Amino acid sequence: MSERGGHGGIAEGRGPLAAEAAALDAEDVLAAKRKDFVLDDTVYLDGNSLGALPRSVPGRLADVVEREWGRLRIRSWQESGWWTAPERVGDLIAPLIGAAGGQVVAGDSTSVNVFKAVVAAVRMAQRDSGGGAGEGDSGPARTEVLVDATTFPTDGYLAESAARMTGATVRAVAPADMAAEVGPTTAVALVNHVDYRTGELNDLPGITAAVHRAGARVVWDLCHSAGALPVDLDASGADLAVGCTYKYLNGGPGSPAYLYVRRALQPRFDSPLPGWNSHADPFAMSAGYRPAEGAARGRVGTPDILSLLALEEALGVWEGVELTAVRAKSLALTDFFLRCVRAYVPEGRTRSLTPEAHGRRGSQVSLLCEGGVDAGRAMEALIARGIVGDFRRPGVLRFGFTPLYTSFADVERAARVLGEVTGVTG
Amino acid sequence: MSERGGHGGIAEGRGPLAAEAAALDAEDVLAAKRKDFVLDDTVYLDGNSLGALPRSVPGRLADVVEREWGRLRIRSWQESGWWTAPERVGDLIAPLIGAAGGQVVAGDSTSVNVFKAVVAAVRMAQRDSGGGAGEGDSGPARTEVLVDATTFPTDGYLAESAARMTGATVRAVAPADMAAEVGPTTAVALVNHVDYRTGELNDLPGITAAVHRAGARVVWDLCHSAGALPVDLDASGADLAVGCTYKYLNGGPGSPAYLYVRRALQPRFDSPLPGWNSHADPFAMSAGYRPAEGAARGRVGTPDILSLLALEEALGVWEGVELTAVRAKSLALTDFFLRCVRAYVPEGRTRSLTPEAHGRRGSQVSLLCEGGVDAGRAMEALIARGIVGDFRRPGVLRFGFTPLYTSFADVERAARVLGEVTGVTG
């Protein structure tokens, strides 16, 4: 029997792949994690935009607000560990991105961290190429910033600003061409690990090695990969990385982002945002700036404690989770979704933009609407029927699969309703 | 009878000024506001560092977390008004700093906002002086940033970075000398409204006028004034301003800061941090940056919603509060504290660094310890006895007076215990 189906009959009950979904769920080694999140009968496939609420966060945040702020007040900067939260939370993120401790600091937005990372990397490259005092090699000036041409736009905007303010220029390069385009005038390449629009996974170790062969630095944006698949920063020798925590890390809306600076580069990290929190002795309140050692050098101003401690609590769900299991389930979820879409969605209505090859796929599936299907209206109809993904103009439906709480039954139901919706609206 | 007393006898009971404190409390038109805060039998005089918890915040934050994030999830960006929170919160701050609506945006840290403001102001000045295309006057290049020599250190560090990245230089100038030192090569002056260390109030209208007469721009740091006294940004013609919200605005530890850009200057605000949230059409996800109109141009990345909405709730306590009443009570509190200190603290143990003249005093009193009193140990002893101020190296005790919840009885008790502590430890 062909898996390609129409939408007749499926609307009333479970589809032909429902039994398979149930079998996959029964074998899911991460299934028990689902109870750590607040979920309902919605199929939530937008965890790649805003992760679901971990069940323990409200209680922890209430304690932070009512006891730590309300009763201990200013004493909590020491007694409740507020002051050291950026590094402590950074060390909870570290194992999720393949980093040893002491290299990650949480705080600020991804955009702000992109700016810090690109400026710092350009400055390192400028010194490497002789722009600084005595450290230079004898090559040409490294004045070019290569930016992933498919990047989430904010990275490009901030890279432009970083280049403008350091005397560099920016050139957009497709990630697949990055290895070929990087060269002796490249200062830094800014690349996304997973493409936010298509879900394509870029080759972090390969691109890092190519950038290094050319003598340049690489900054990775992990927003769409961390928490969905293993990221091997240390093993790959990546220089710097940034990421958000409100997608697969479930930190809450707009929760603090993070910055990774490889340990060997920390002494050379010259921040464009040298706020008092990054000072070696912040409470000396001295007029002269002297940067802290270690990850704290990436801090700027007073950390946003309510959001940071909500994030810290949210990161607790990763205890005991193996990222290889996360990756295996992620691929199984997206494989199964693609199969269900082929089975349930009428031919010619959607086309996957997400690579079939596992090695090139993140944890989302992006479907381009075709055949007269209006993607915006299709997503509205999906949401009205309890299937939450999101829509990116002009015609892309995005579905994110979060291995800690997405079930195969969710996947089957989502594809089934998508079939109905694209059948009706097409 | 002399008000100068020792500490004998006062330890056991109320001091000679207790009756006067009670009378002042009975006349306090803001006394009813105290019940809007979570307080206990501690005398909390550190609201100039971390404001007390407004009583309604825990409930609001629980709703944001459990319903808006937990149940509505991604839909809350629209349905719960998350997306527009930075401007909405900015408009709640605006009347507290003398600004009409549409000129303030909340988000990021004070340090990050100092960087945005100083870079943007230098760029305006560079264009004014002919560095840009066709807008220039014929004067010399405006390449100097004057920084308040008594500034909270982070402002100076960020001003240095802003100058380094825009081809300008920095010179430290005492606020009292600012009017005399500003000149034809000045791009921007960065000044604190109230000195964090001494509590001295600088002349915002006067310095603003002097800077403008010299053709330069002024950036005000309102961290230690907003919420404690009226700030007349619009009326004074101030160009840009920044401030934090966790002191007199009670937004919580590390709550989002704010940026004010005078409406007439908004079209010329050229941000060094042009994140996607400041784009005219952020969801177009276009590769080219086109800045938003209005206050949103000061945004950077995704707003930190938990902290931002806690702040929004905290700002509700200002409803119906007249800033003239706040200022009158603030001065009455600091006057009374200085009198109580004279009455209770043994001579030669402390000396006030805070100006006597009302026109030069903010809402804190800083006492320099003398006569062998160790300020750090004195503050520890005060805290152990329920009087919470803070300590700034090497020898300063700071006491902040927050008119919405500090009582005159608090003031009397604090000075009484200070007398005992400095008597014992001296």
PDB file of C-alpha atoms in Angstrom, chain A residues 162-387:
ATOM      1  CA  ALA A 162      31.295  45.181  14.248  1.00  0.00           C
ATOM      2  CA  ALA A 163      33.084  45.528  10.908  1.00  0.00           C
ATOM      3  CA  ARG A 164      32.250  49.220  10.585  1.00  0.00           C
ATOM      4  CA  MET A 165      33.644  49.860  14.057  1.00  0.00           C
ATOM      5  CA  THR A 166      36.855  47.893  13.591  1.00  0.00           C
ATOM      6  CA  GLY A 167      37.746  48.991  10.071  1.00  0.00           C
ATOM      7  CA  ALA A 168      36.758  45.697   8.482  1.00  0.00           C
ATOM      8  CA  THR A 169      34.311  44.799   5.727  1.00  0.00           C
ATOM      9  CA  VAL A 170      31.629  42.142   5.477  1.00  0.00           C
ATOM     10  CA  ARG A 171      30.992  39.636   2.718  1.00  0.00           C
ATOM     11  CA  ALA A 172      28.103  37.181   2.636  1.00  0.00           C
ATOM     12  CA  VAL A 173      29.103  33.619   1.820  1.00  0.00           C
ATOM     13  CA  ALA A 174      26.959  30.498   1.706  1.00  0.00           C
ATOM     14  CA  PRO A 175      28.023  28.092   4.459  1.00  0.00           C
ATOM     15  CA  ALA A 176      28.778  25.443   1.868  1.00  0.00           C
ATOM     16  CA  ASP A 177      31.240  27.838   0.213  1.00  0.00           C
ATOM     17  CA  MET A 178      32.830  29.038   3.431  1.00  0.00           C
ATOM     18  CA  ALA A 179      35.769  26.632   3.264  1.00  0.00           C
ATOM     19  CA  ALA A 180      36.578  27.734  -0.274  1.00  0.00           C
ATOM     20  CA  GLU A 181      36.096  31.457   0.302  1.00  0.00           C
ATOM     21  CA  VAL A 182      38.063  31.889   3.516  1.00  0.00           C
ATOM     22  CA  GLY A 183      41.535  33.203   2.807  1.00  0.00           C
ATOM     23  CA  PRO A 184      44.501  35.317   3.852  1.00  0.00           C
ATOM     24  CA  THR A 185      42.453  38.499   4.223  1.00  0.00           C
ATOM     25  CA  THR A 186      39.724  36.836   6.284  1.00  0.00           C
ATOM     26  CA  ALA A 187      39.601  37.956   9.883  1.00  0.00           C
ATOM     27  CA  VAL A 188      36.618  35.944  11.029  1.00  0.00           C
ATOM     28  CA  ALA A 189      33.816  33.774   9.710  1.00  0.00           C
ATOM     29  CA  LEU A 190      30.436  33.979  11.459  1.00  0.00           C
ATOM     30  CA  VAL A 191      28.419  30.839  10.756  1.00  0.00           C
ATOM     31  CA  ASN A 192      25.174  29.323  12.011  1.00  0.00           C
ATOM     32  CA  HIS A 193      25.329  25.725  13.114  1.00  0.00           C
ATOM     33  CA  VAL A 194      21.744  25.160  11.965  1.00  0.00           C
ATOM     34  CA  ASP A 195      19.967  27.384   9.432  1.00  0.00           C
ATOM     35  CA  TYR A 196      16.930  28.932  11.178  1.00  0.00           C
ATOM     36  CA  ARG A 197      14.874  28.870   8.010  1.00  0.00           C
ATOM     37  CA  THR A 198      15.543  25.465   6.449  1.00  0.00           C
ATOM     38  CA  GLY A 199      16.840  23.494   9.412  1.00  0.00           C
ATOM     39  CA  GLU A 200      20.002  22.583   7.513  1.00  0.00           C
ATOM     40  CA  LEU A 201      22.918  21.540   9.708  1.00  0.00           C
ATOM     41  CA  ASN A 202      26.257  23.033   8.794  1.00  0.00           C
ATOM     42  CA  ASP A 203      29.535  21.187   9.229  1.00  0.00           C
ATOM     43  CA  LEU A 204      30.964  22.742  12.377  1.00  0.00           C
ATOM     44  CA  PRO A 205      34.171  20.682  12.581  1.00  0.00           C
ATOM     45  CA  GLY A 206      34.847  20.926   8.833  1.00  0.00           C
ATOM     46  CA  ILE A 207      34.250  24.659   8.516  1.00  0.00           C
ATOM     47  CA  THR A 208      36.196  25.335  11.715  1.00  0.00           C
ATOM     48  CA  ALA A 209      39.165  23.395  10.355  1.00  0.00           C
ATOM     49  CA  ALA A 210      39.013  25.207   7.008  1.00  0.00           C
ATOM     50  CA  VAL A 211      38.848  28.617   8.672  1.00  0.00           C
ATOM     51  CA  HIS A 212      41.808  27.721  10.851  1.00  0.00           C
ATOM     52  CA  ARG A 213      43.829  26.475   7.873  1.00  0.00           C
ATOM     53  CA  ALA A 214      43.376  29.958   6.433  1.00  0.00           C
ATOM     54  CA  GLY A 215      44.612  31.498   9.682  1.00  0.00           C
ATOM     55  CA  ALA A 216      41.275  33.103  10.539  1.00  0.00           C
ATOM     56  CA  ARG A 217      38.857  32.830  13.468  1.00  0.00           C
ATOM     57  CA  VAL A 218      35.387  31.346  13.517  1.00  0.00           C
ATOM     58  CA  VAL A 219      32.352  32.406  15.543  1.00  0.00           C
ATOM     59  CA  TRP A 220      29.521  29.874  15.702  1.00  0.00           C
ATOM     60  CA  ASP A 221      25.886  30.773  16.298  1.00  0.00           C
ATOM     61  CA  LEU A 222      24.348  27.799  18.121  1.00  0.00           C
ATOM     62  CA  CYS A 223      20.825  29.191  18.559  1.00  0.00           C
ATOM     63  CA  HIS A 224      19.207  26.451  16.502  1.00  0.00           C
ATOM     64  CA  SER A 225      21.404  23.533  17.514  1.00  0.00           C
ATOM     65  CA  ALA A 226      22.248  23.653  21.227  1.00  0.00           C
ATOM     66  CA  GLY A 227      19.943  21.311  23.082  1.00  0.00           C
ATOM     67  CA  ALA A 228      18.836  19.541  19.910  1.00  0.00           C
ATOM     68  CA  LEU A 229      22.046  17.774  18.963  1.00  0.00           C
ATOM     69  CA  PRO A 230      25.631  17.407  20.174  1.00  0.00           C
ATOM     70  CA  VAL A 231      27.857  20.414  19.568  1.00  0.00           C
ATOM     71  CA  ASP A 232      31.549  19.754  19.839  1.00  0.00           C
ATOM     72  CA  LEU A 233      33.098  23.159  20.400  1.00  0.00           C
ATOM     73  CA  ASP A 234      36.188  22.089  22.316  1.00  0.00           C
ATOM     74  CA  ALA A 235      36.875  19.030  20.160  1.00  0.00           C
ATOM     75  CA  SER A 236      36.531  21.087  16.991  1.00  0.00           C
ATOM     76  CA  GLY A 237      38.763  23.855  18.245  1.00  0.00           C
ATOM     77  CA  ALA A 238      36.094  26.490  17.612  1.00  0.00           C
ATOM     78  CA  ASP A 239      37.202  29.963  18.668  1.00  0.00           C
ATOM     79  CA  LEU A 240      34.050  31.675  19.872  1.00  0.00           C
ATOM     80  CA  ALA A 241      30.357  30.856  19.939  1.00  0.00           C
ATOM     81  CA  VAL A 242      27.088  32.443  20.931  1.00  0.00           C
ATOM     82  CA  GLY A 243      23.602  31.123  21.385  1.00  0.00           C
ATOM     83  CA  CYS A 244      20.231  31.797  22.879  1.00  0.00           C
ATOM     84  CA  THR A 245      18.638  29.749  25.640  1.00  0.00           C
ATOM     85  CA  TYR A 246      14.932  30.154  24.951  1.00  0.00           C
ATOM     86  CA  LYS A 247      14.648  27.566  22.185  1.00  0.00           C
ATOM     87  CA  TYR A 248      15.826  24.013  22.868  1.00  0.00           C
ATOM     88  CA  LEU A 249      17.206  25.067  26.263  1.00  0.00           C
ATOM     89  CA  ASN A 250      13.746  26.140  27.503  1.00  0.00           C
ATOM     90  CA  GLY A 251      14.947  29.183  29.450  1.00  0.00           C
ATOM     91  CA  GLY A 252      11.824  31.271  28.889  1.00  0.00           C
ATOM     92  CA  PRO A 253      10.927  34.154  26.593  1.00  0.00           C
ATOM     93  CA  GLY A 254      13.978  36.271  25.860  1.00  0.00           C
ATOM     94  CA  SER A 255      16.057  34.462  28.477  1.00  0.00           C
ATOM     95  CA  PRO A 256      19.766  35.381  28.671  1.00  0.00           C
ATOM     96  CA  ALA A 257      22.032  34.300  25.834  1.00  0.00           C
ATOM     97  CA  TYR A 258      25.571  32.950  26.245  1.00  0.00           C
ATOM     98  CA  LEU A 259      29.068  33.501  24.983  1.00  0.00           C
ATOM     99  CA  TYR A 260      31.765  30.853  24.632  1.00  0.00           C
ATOM    100  CA  VAL A 261      35.412  31.897  24.369  1.00  0.00           C
ATOM    101  CA  ARG A 262      37.895  29.072  24.004  1.00  0.00           C
ATOM    102  CA  ARG A 263      40.107  29.012  27.081  1.00  0.00           C
ATOM    103  CA  ALA A 264      43.334  29.629  25.174  1.00  0.00           C
ATOM    104  CA  LEU A 265      41.828  32.778  23.645  1.00  0.00           C
ATOM    105  CA  GLN A 266      40.414  34.257  26.836  1.00  0.00           C
ATOM    106  CA  PRO A 267      43.527  36.335  27.603  1.00  0.00           C
ATOM    107  CA  ARG A 268      43.191  37.855  24.114  1.00  0.00           C
ATOM    108  CA  PHE A 269      39.454  38.529  24.378  1.00  0.00           C
ATOM    109  CA  ASP A 270      39.282  42.323  24.033  1.00  0.00           C
ATOM    110  CA  SER A 271      35.639  43.186  24.621  1.00  0.00           C
ATOM    111  CA  PRO A 272      33.914  46.112  22.933  1.00  0.00           C
ATOM    112  CA  LEU A 273      31.549  46.172  25.927  1.00  0.00           C
ATOM    113  CA  PRO A 274      33.895  46.269  28.913  1.00  0.00           C
ATOM    114  CA  GLY A 275      31.269  46.839  31.601  1.00  0.00           C
ATOM    115  CA  TRP A 276      32.064  46.858  35.293  1.00  0.00           C
ATOM    116  CA  ASN A 277      30.969  43.232  35.688  1.00  0.00           C
ATOM    117  CA  SER A 278      33.905  42.166  33.510  1.00  0.00           C
ATOM    118  CA  HIS A 279      36.439  44.032  35.630  1.00  0.00           C
ATOM    119  CA  ALA A 280      39.045  42.031  37.532  1.00  0.00           C
ATOM    120  CA  ASP A 281      37.914  43.725  40.765  1.00  0.00           C
ATOM    121  CA  PRO A 282      34.499  45.240  40.128  1.00  0.00           C
ATOM    122  CA  PHE A 283      33.958  46.532  43.643  1.00  0.00           C
ATOM    123  CA  ALA A 284      37.205  48.436  43.623  1.00  0.00           C
ATOM    124  CA  MET A 285      35.162  50.879  41.513  1.00  0.00           C
ATOM    125  CA  SER A 286      38.367  52.033  39.933  1.00  0.00           C
ATOM    126  CA  ALA A 287      38.462  54.511  37.097  1.00  0.00           C
ATOM    127  CA  GLY A 288      40.794  52.314  35.032  1.00  0.00           C
ATOM    128  CA  TYR A 289      39.550  49.171  33.352  1.00  0.00           C
ATOM    129  CA  ARG A 290      41.360  45.900  34.012  1.00  0.00           C
ATOM    130  CA  PRO A 291      39.658  42.840  32.566  1.00  0.00           C
ATOM    131  CA  ALA A 292      38.816  39.765  34.615  1.00  0.00           C
ATOM    132  CA  GLU A 293      40.389  36.421  33.812  1.00  0.00           C
ATOM    133  CA  GLY A 294      38.278  33.635  32.388  1.00  0.00           C
ATOM    134  CA  ALA A 295      34.690  33.560  31.231  1.00  0.00           C
ATOM    135  CA  ALA A 296      33.749  36.571  33.365  1.00  0.00           C
ATOM    136  CA  ARG A 297      35.598  38.729  30.851  1.00  0.00           C
ATOM    137  CA  GLY A 298      32.557  38.312  28.612  1.00  0.00           C
ATOM    138  CA  ARG A 299      30.205  39.919  31.138  1.00  0.00           C
ATOM    139  CA  VAL A 300      29.013  43.491  30.753  1.00  0.00           C
ATOM    140  CA  GLY A 301      26.562  45.004  33.246  1.00  0.00           C
ATOM    141  CA  THR A 302      24.610  43.782  36.240  1.00  0.00           C
ATOM    142  CA  PRO A 303      23.165  40.356  35.422  1.00  0.00           C
ATOM    143  CA  ASP A 304      19.441  40.024  35.019  1.00  0.00           C
ATOM    144  CA  ILE A 305      18.835  37.745  37.974  1.00  0.00           C
ATOM    145  CA  LEU A 306      15.180  36.781  37.624  1.00  0.00           C
ATOM    146  CA  SER A 307      15.667  35.541  34.069  1.00  0.00           C
ATOM    147  CA  LEU A 308      19.064  34.053  34.780  1.00  0.00           C
ATOM    148  CA  LEU A 309      17.845  31.959  37.705  1.00  0.00           C
ATOM    149  CA  ALA A 310      14.741  30.828  35.808  1.00  0.00           C
ATOM    150  CA  LEU A 311      17.174  29.649  33.144  1.00  0.00           C
ATOM    151  CA  GLU A 312      19.367  27.935  35.725  1.00  0.00           C
ATOM    152  CA  GLU A 313      16.352  25.983  36.957  1.00  0.00           C
ATOM    153  CA  ALA A 314      15.280  25.152  33.404  1.00  0.00           C
ATOM    154  CA  LEU A 315      18.704  23.685  32.673  1.00  0.00           C
ATOM    155  CA  GLY A 316      18.099  21.144  35.432  1.00  0.00           C
ATOM    156  CA  VAL A 317      16.027  19.035  33.022  1.00  0.00           C
ATOM    157  CA  TRP A 318      19.248  18.056  31.250  1.00  0.00           C
ATOM    158  CA  GLU A 319      20.529  16.120  34.234  1.00  0.00           C
ATOM    159  CA  GLY A 320      21.255  12.558  33.167  1.00  0.00           C
ATOM    160  CA  VAL A 321      20.369  13.212  29.529  1.00  0.00           C
ATOM    161  CA  GLU A 322      22.765  11.853  26.918  1.00  0.00           C
ATOM    162  CA  LEU A 323      23.042  14.096  23.877  1.00  0.00           C
ATOM    163  CA  THR A 324      23.539  11.057  21.663  1.00  0.00           C
ATOM    164  CA  ALA A 325      20.069   9.894  22.724  1.00  0.00           C
ATOM    165  CA  VAL A 326      18.724  13.387  22.033  1.00  0.00           C
ATOM    166  CA  ARG A 327      20.228  13.340  18.577  1.00  0.00           C
ATOM    167  CA  ALA A 328      18.946   9.840  17.818  1.00  0.00           C
ATOM    168  CA  LYS A 329      15.416  10.796  18.845  1.00  0.00           C
ATOM    169  CA  SER A 330      15.581  14.091  16.986  1.00  0.00           C
ATOM    170  CA  LEU A 331      16.446  12.311  13.751  1.00  0.00           C
ATOM    171  CA  ALA A 332      13.779   9.697  14.366  1.00  0.00           C
ATOM    172  CA  LEU A 333      11.200  12.444  14.942  1.00  0.00           C
ATOM    173  CA  THR A 334      12.079  14.372  11.783  1.00  0.00           C
ATOM    174  CA  ASP A 335      12.354  11.158   9.734  1.00  0.00           C
ATOM    175  CA  PHE A 336       8.924  10.118  10.941  1.00  0.00           C
ATOM    176  CA  PHE A 337       7.435  13.552  10.306  1.00  0.00           C
ATOM    177  CA  LEU A 338       8.718  13.559   6.732  1.00  0.00           C
ATOM    178  CA  ARG A 339       7.200  10.105   6.231  1.00  0.00           C
ATOM    179  CA  CYS A 340       3.865  11.187   7.755  1.00  0.00           C
ATOM    180  CA  VAL A 341       3.812  14.297   5.549  1.00  0.00           C
ATOM    181  CA  ARG A 342       4.363  12.142   2.482  1.00  0.00           C
ATOM    182  CA  ALA A 343       1.546   9.885   3.650  1.00  0.00           C
ATOM    183  CA  TYR A 344      -0.994  12.523   4.665  1.00  0.00           C
ATOM    184  CA  VAL A 345      -0.402  15.742   2.749  1.00  0.00           C
ATOM    185  CA  PRO A 346      -1.846  15.859  -0.770  1.00  0.00           C
ATOM    186  CA  GLU A 347       0.859  15.857  -3.413  1.00  0.00           C
ATOM    187  CA  GLY A 348       2.061  19.255  -4.640  1.00  0.00           C
ATOM    188  CA  ARG A 349       0.987  21.186  -1.552  1.00  0.00           C
ATOM    189  CA  THR A 350       4.251  21.278   0.359  1.00  0.00           C
ATOM    190  CA  ARG A 351       7.894  20.622  -0.358  1.00  0.00           C
ATOM    191  CA  SER A 352      10.516  20.050   2.312  1.00  0.00           C
ATOM    192  CA  LEU A 353      13.389  22.532   2.431  1.00  0.00           C
ATOM    193  CA  THR A 354      15.142  20.412   5.036  1.00  0.00           C
ATOM    194  CA  PRO A 355      17.904  18.071   3.895  1.00  0.00           C
ATOM    195  CA  GLU A 356      17.112  14.355   3.836  1.00  0.00           C
ATOM    196  CA  ALA A 357      20.641  13.377   4.800  1.00  0.00           C
ATOM    197  CA  HIS A 358      20.965  12.997   8.562  1.00  0.00           C
ATOM    198  CA  GLY A 359      24.361  14.625   8.575  1.00  0.00           C
ATOM    199  CA  ARG A 360      22.866  17.800   7.163  1.00  0.00           C
ATOM    200  CA  ARG A 361      19.686  17.999   9.209  1.00  0.00           C
ATOM    201  CA  GLY A 362      19.044  19.867  12.455  1.00  0.00           C
ATOM    202  CA  SER A 363      15.942  19.284  14.547  1.00  0.00           C
ATOM    203  CA  GLN A 364      13.327  21.115  12.530  1.00  0.00           C
ATOM    204  CA  VAL A 365      11.496  20.531   9.289  1.00  0.00           C
ATOM    205  CA  SER A 366      10.645  23.457   7.060  1.00  0.00           C
ATOM    206  CA  LEU A 367       7.972  22.983   4.455  1.00  0.00           C
ATOM    207  CA  LEU A 368       7.619  25.386   1.570  1.00  0.00           C
ATOM    208  CA  CYS A 369       3.958  25.766   0.614  1.00  0.00           C
ATOM    209  CA  GLU A 370       3.098  25.243  -3.052  1.00  0.00           C
ATOM    210  CA  GLY A 371       0.094  24.601  -5.220  1.00  0.00           C
ATOM    211  CA  GLY A 372      -1.847  27.627  -4.026  1.00  0.00           C
ATOM    212  CA  VAL A 373      -1.462  26.919  -0.317  1.00  0.00           C
ATOM    213  CA  ASP A 374      -1.136  30.181   1.644  1.00  0.00           C
ATOM    214  CA  ALA A 375       1.413  29.409   4.354  1.00  0.00           C
ATOM    215  CA  GLY A 376       0.237  32.119   6.726  1.00  0.00           C
ATOM    216  CA  ARG A 377      -3.347  30.935   6.576  1.00  0.00           C
ATOM    217  CA  ALA A 378      -2.301  27.302   6.791  1.00  0.00           C
ATOM    218  CA  MET A 379      -0.412  27.984  10.027  1.00  0.00           C
ATOM    219  CA  GLU A 380      -3.410  29.866  11.429  1.00  0.00           C
ATOM    220  CA  ALA A 381      -5.605  26.873  10.647  1.00  0.00           C
ATOM    221  CA  LEU A 382      -3.094  24.487  12.209  1.00  0.00           C
ATOM    222  CA  ILE A 383      -2.915  26.549  15.379  1.00  0.00           C
ATOM    223  CA  ALA A 384      -6.699  26.722  15.555  1.00  0.00           C
ATOM    224  CA  ARG A 385      -6.667  22.933  15.505  1.00  0.00           C
ATOM    225  CA  GLY A 386      -4.035  22.585  18.187  1.00  0.00           C
ATOM    226  CA  ILE A 387      -0.902  22.147  16.101  1.00  0.00           C
TER     227      ILE A 387
END
